[in-house]
Short mmCIF file of C-alpha atoms in Angstrom, two decimals:
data_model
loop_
_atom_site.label_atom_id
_atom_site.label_comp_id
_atom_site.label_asym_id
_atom_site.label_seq_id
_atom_site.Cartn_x
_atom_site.Cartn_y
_atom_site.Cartn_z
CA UNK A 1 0.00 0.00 0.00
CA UNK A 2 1.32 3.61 -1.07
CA UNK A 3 2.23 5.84 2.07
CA UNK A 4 3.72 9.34 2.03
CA UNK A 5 1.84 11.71 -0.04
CA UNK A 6 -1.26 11.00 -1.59
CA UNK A 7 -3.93 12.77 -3.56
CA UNK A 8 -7.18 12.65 -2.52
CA UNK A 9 -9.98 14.03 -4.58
CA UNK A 10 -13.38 15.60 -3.62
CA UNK A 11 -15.07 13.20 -6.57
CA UNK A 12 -16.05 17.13 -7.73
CA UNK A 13 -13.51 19.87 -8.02
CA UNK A 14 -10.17 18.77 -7.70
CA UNK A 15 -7.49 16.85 -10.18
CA UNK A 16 -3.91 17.88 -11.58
CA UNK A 17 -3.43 19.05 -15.03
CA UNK A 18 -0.05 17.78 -15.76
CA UNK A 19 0.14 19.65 -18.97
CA UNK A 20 1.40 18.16 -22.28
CA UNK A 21 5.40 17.22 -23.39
CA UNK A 22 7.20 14.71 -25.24
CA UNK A 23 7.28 12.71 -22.01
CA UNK A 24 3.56 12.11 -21.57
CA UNK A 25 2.52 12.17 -25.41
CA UNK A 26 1.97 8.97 -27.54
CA UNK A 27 3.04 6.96 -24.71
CA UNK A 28 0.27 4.37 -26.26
CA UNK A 29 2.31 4.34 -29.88
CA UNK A 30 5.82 2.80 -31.26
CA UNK A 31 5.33 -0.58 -29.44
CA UNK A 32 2.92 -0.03 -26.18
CA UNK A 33 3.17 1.45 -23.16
CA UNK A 34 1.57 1.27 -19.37
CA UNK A 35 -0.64 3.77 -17.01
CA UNK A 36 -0.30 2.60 -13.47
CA UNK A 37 -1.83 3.88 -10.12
CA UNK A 38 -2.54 3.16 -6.68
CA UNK A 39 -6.29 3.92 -6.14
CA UNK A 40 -8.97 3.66 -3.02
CA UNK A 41 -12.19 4.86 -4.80
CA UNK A 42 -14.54 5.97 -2.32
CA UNK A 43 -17.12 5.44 -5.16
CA UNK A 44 -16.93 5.01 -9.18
CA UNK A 45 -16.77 8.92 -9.74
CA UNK A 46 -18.80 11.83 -11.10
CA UNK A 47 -21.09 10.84 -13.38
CA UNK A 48 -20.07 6.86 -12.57
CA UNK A 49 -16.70 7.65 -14.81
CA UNK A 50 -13.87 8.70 -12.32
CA UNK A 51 -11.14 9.94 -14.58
CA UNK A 52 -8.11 7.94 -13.07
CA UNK A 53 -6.12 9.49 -16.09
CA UNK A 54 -7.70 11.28 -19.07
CA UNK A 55 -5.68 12.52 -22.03
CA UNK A 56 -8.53 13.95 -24.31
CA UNK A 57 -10.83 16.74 -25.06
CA UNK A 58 -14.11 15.81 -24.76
CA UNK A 59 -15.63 13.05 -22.26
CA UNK A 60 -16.48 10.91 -24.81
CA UNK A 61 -12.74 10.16 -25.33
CA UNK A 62 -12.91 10.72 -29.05
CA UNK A 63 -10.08 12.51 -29.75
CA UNK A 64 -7.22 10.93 -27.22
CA UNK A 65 -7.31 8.49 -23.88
CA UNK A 66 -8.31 7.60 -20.47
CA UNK A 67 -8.47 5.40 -17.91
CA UNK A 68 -11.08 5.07 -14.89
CA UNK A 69 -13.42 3.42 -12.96
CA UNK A 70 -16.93 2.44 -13.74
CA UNK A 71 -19.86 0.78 -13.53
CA UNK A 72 -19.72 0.22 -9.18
CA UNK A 73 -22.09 -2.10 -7.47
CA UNK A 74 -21.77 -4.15 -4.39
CA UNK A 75 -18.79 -2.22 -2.52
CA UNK A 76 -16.53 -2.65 -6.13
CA UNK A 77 -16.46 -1.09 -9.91
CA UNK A 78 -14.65 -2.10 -13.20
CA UNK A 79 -11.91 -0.81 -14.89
CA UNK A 80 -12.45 1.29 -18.44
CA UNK A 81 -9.61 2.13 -21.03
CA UNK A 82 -11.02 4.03 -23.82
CA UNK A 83 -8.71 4.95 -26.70
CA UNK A 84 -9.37 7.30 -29.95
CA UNK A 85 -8.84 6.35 -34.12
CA UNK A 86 -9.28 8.18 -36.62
CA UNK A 87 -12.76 6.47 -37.45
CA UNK A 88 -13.88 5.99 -34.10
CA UNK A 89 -13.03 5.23 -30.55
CA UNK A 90 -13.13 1.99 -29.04
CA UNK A 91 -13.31 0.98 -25.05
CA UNK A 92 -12.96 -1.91 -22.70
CA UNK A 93 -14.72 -2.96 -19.42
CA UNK A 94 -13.24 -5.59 -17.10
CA UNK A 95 -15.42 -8.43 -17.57
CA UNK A 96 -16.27 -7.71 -13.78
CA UNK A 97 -15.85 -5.68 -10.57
CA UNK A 98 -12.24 -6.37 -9.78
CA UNK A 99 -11.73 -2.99 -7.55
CA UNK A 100 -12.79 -2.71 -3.94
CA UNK A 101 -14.40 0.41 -2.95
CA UNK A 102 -12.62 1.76 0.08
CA UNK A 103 -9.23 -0.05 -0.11
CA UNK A 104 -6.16 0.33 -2.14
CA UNK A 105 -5.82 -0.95 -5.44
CA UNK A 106 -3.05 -1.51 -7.97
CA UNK A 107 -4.11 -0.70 -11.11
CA UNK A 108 -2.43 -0.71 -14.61
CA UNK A 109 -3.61 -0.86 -18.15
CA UNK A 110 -1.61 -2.02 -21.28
CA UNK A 111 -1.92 -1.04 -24.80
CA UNK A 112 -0.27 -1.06 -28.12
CA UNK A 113 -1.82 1.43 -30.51
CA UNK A 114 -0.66 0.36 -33.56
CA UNK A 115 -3.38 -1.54 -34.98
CA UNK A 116 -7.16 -1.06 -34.06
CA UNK A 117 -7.26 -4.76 -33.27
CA UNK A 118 -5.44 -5.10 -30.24
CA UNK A 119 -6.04 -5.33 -27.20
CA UNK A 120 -5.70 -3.91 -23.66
CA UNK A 121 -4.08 -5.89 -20.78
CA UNK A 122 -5.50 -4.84 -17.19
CA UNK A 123 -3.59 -5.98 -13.66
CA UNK A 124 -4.98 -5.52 -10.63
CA UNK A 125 -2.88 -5.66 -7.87
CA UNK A 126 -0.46 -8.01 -10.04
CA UNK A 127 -2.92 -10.19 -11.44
CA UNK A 128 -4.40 -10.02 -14.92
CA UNK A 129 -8.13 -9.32 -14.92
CA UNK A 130 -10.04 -10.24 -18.22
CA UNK A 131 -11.49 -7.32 -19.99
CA UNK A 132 -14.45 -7.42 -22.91
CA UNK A 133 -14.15 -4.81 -25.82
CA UNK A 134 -17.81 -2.64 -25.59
CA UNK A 135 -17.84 -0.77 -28.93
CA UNK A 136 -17.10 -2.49 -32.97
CA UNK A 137 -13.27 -1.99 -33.31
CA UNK A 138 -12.57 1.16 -35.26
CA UNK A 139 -10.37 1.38 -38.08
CA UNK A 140 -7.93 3.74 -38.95
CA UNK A 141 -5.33 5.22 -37.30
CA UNK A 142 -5.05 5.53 -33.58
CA UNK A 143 -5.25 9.47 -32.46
CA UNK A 144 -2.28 11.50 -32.02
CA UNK A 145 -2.80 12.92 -28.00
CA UNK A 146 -0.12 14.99 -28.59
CA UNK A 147 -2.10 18.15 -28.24
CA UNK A 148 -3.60 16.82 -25.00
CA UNK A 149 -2.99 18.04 -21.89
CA UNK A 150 -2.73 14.72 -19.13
CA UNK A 151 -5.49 15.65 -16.35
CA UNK A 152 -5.04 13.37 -13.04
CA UNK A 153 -8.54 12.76 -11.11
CA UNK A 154 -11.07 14.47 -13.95
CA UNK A 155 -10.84 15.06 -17.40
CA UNK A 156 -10.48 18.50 -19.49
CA UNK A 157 -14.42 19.11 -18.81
CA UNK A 158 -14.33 18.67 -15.42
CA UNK A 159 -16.88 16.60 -15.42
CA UNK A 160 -15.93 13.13 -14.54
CA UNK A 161 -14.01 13.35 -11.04
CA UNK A 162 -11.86 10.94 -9.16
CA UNK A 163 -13.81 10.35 -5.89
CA UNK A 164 -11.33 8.86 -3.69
CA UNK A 165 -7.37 8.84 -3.48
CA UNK A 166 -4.63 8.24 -6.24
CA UNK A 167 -1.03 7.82 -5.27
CA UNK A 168 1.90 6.56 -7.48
CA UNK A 169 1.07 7.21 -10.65
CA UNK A 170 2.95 6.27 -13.86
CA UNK A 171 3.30 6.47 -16.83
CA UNK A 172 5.38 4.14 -19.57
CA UNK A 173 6.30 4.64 -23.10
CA UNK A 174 6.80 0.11 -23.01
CA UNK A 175 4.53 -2.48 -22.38
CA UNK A 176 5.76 -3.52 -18.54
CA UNK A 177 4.87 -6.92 -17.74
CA UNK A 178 3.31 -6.68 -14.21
CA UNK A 179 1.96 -10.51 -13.54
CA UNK A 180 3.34 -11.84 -10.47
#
């Protein structure tokens, strides 16, 4: 469990725009990369979509990424990754309610952009978690993000807030394997 420093979120007015560099851009492109966090959701969010990361203009995700939490019942939610082409986007659920509301979770998604077909990898506190694609899989290419600020805890809007705390967040340009 993370210690130190955390960031805990209001689940209405408060995130971290982390602004937009070569560092954070694309990180989804050229091979893959990971998003990881350590999370205790107090709920699934504003609106039931609490931006754990968003890197896109408009909530619908159409024009970049994000990853959150969704879709809470019983005392846990899913996971959602949602990612942009140029003919669509696409998203993907965890087949089921793999985070506890109220404790700490370890959460990472995995992704290689380059072709619409693939597909994401979730862990949850080092195990994989199945996922099911919820939209046709786009064609085209995938979005460039690289005019796309990073928001931590909401998205651009500020509609779709973190409720809860987020601590140890990273981001990877590579595909990590995180299995224990």
């Amino acid at each position: 469990n993370p210690s130190g420093n955390v960031l805990r979120l209001n689940g209405s007015t408060e995130y971290i725009n982390v602004g937009s560099s070569a560092s954070l851009d694309k990180i989804f492109s050229q091979g893959g990369g990971t998003a990881e966090a350590w999370i205790k959701p107090f709920s699934d969010g504003e609106s039931n979509f609490g931006r754990i990361f968003d890197k896109s203009i408009s909530t619908g995700g159409s024009n970049g990424w994000h990853f959150l939490v969704t879709g809470e019942s019983n005392g846990a939610c899913k996971l959602r990754f949602s990612h942009a082409f140029t003919s669509g986007g696409v998203y993907w659920d965890t087949t089921s309610t793999v985070i506890t509301i109220n404790a700490w979770n370890h959460v990472a998604v995995v992704y290689d952009n380059s072709s619409p077909d693939n597909n994401v990898q979730y862990y949850v506190n080092g195990s994989a978690v199945d996922d099911t694609p919820n939209r046709s899989t786009p064609s085209g290419s995938a979005v460039d993000d690289s005019s796309q600020d990073l928001y931590i805890g909401n998205n651009a809007s500020t509609e779709r807030a973190f409720d809860g705390i987020i601590d140890e967040v990273r981001l990877y340009n590579r595909k990590l394997e995180l299995a224990e």
